[in-house]
Short mmCIF file of C-alpha atoms in Angstrom, two decimals:
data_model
loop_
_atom_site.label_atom_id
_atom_site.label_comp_id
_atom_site.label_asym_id
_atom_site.label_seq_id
_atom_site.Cartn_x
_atom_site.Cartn_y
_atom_site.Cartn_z
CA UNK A 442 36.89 11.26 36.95
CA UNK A 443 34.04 10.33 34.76
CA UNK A 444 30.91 12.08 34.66
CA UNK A 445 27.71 10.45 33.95
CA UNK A 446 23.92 11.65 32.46
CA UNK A 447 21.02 10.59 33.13
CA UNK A 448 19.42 11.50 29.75
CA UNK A 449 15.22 11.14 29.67
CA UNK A 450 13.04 10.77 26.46
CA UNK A 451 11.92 14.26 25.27
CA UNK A 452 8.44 14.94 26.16
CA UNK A 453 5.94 14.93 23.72
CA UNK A 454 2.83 16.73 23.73
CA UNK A 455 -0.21 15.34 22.33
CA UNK A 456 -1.06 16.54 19.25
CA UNK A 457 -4.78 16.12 17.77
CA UNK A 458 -4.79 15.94 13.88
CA UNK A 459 -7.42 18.10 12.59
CA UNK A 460 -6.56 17.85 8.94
CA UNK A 461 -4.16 16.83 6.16
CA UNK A 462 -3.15 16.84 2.93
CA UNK A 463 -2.17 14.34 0.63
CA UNK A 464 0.48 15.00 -2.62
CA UNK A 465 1.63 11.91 -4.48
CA UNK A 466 5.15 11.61 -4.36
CA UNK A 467 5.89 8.51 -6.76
CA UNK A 468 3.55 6.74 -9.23
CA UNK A 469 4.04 3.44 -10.69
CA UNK A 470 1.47 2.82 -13.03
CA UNK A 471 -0.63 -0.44 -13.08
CA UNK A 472 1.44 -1.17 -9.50
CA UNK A 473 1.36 1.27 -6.34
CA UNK A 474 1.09 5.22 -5.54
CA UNK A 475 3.59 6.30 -2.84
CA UNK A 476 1.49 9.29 -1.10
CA UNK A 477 3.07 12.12 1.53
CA UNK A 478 0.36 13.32 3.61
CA UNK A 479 0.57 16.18 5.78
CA UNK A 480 -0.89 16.38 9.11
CA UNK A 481 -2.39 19.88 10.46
CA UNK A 482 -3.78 20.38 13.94
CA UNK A 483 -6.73 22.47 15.36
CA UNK A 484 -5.00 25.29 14.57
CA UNK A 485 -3.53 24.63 10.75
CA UNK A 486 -0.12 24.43 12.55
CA UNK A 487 2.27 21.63 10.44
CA UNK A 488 2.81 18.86 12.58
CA UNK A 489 4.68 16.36 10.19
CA UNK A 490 4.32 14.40 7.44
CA UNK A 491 3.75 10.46 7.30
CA UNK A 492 4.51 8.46 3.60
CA UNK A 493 1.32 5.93 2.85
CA UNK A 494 1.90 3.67 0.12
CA UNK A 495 -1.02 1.96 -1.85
CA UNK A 496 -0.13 -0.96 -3.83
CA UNK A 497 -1.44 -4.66 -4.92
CA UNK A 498 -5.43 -4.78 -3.93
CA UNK A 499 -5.11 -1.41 -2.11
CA UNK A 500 -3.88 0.34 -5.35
CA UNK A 501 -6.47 -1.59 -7.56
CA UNK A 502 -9.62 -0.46 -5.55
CA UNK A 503 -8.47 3.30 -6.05
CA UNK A 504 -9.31 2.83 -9.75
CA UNK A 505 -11.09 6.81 -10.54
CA UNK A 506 -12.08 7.52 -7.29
CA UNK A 507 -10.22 9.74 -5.45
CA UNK A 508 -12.16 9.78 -2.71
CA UNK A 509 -10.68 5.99 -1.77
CA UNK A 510 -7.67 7.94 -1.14
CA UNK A 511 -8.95 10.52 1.48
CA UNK A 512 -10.71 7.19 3.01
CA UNK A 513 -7.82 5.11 2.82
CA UNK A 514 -5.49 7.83 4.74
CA UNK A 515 -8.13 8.38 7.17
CA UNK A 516 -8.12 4.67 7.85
CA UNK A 517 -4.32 4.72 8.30
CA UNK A 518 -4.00 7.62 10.63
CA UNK A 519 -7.00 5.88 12.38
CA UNK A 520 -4.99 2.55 12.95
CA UNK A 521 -1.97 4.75 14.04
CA UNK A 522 -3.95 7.22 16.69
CA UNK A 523 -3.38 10.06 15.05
CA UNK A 524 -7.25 10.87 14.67
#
């Protein structure tokens, strides 16, 4: 006699990022930056990390300014919710 499961999607609380950090992982000069960033909640708690790569126009506009990064993350977590 066969037994069957009903097996439901694990629940997943809502996390709000409150910060993150970003560490470059890979760098190709002249072509694209592959970037880990590290998302924190309310509390500094890890909640995971999410891989953002910049390349073509993206990588180009990041020039000196390091600040483009933090902006360009932000945008990315934006698009994804995770604000």
């Amino acid at each position: 006699m066969s037994q069957s499961y009903i097996l439901y999607p694990p629940i997943k609380k809502e996390q709000k990022i409150n910060q993150f950090k970003v560490e470059v992982s890979q760098l190709v000069l002249f072509q694209s930056v592959s970037l880990n960033v590290i998302l924190y909640d309310a509390d500094e708690k890890f909640v995971c990390v999410k891989m953002v790569r910049l390349e073509g126009q993206d990588y180009e506009a990041w020039s000196t300014d390091d600040s483009y990064i933090i902006r360009y993350v932000r945008n990315v977590l934006e698009q994804e919710g995770n604000n």
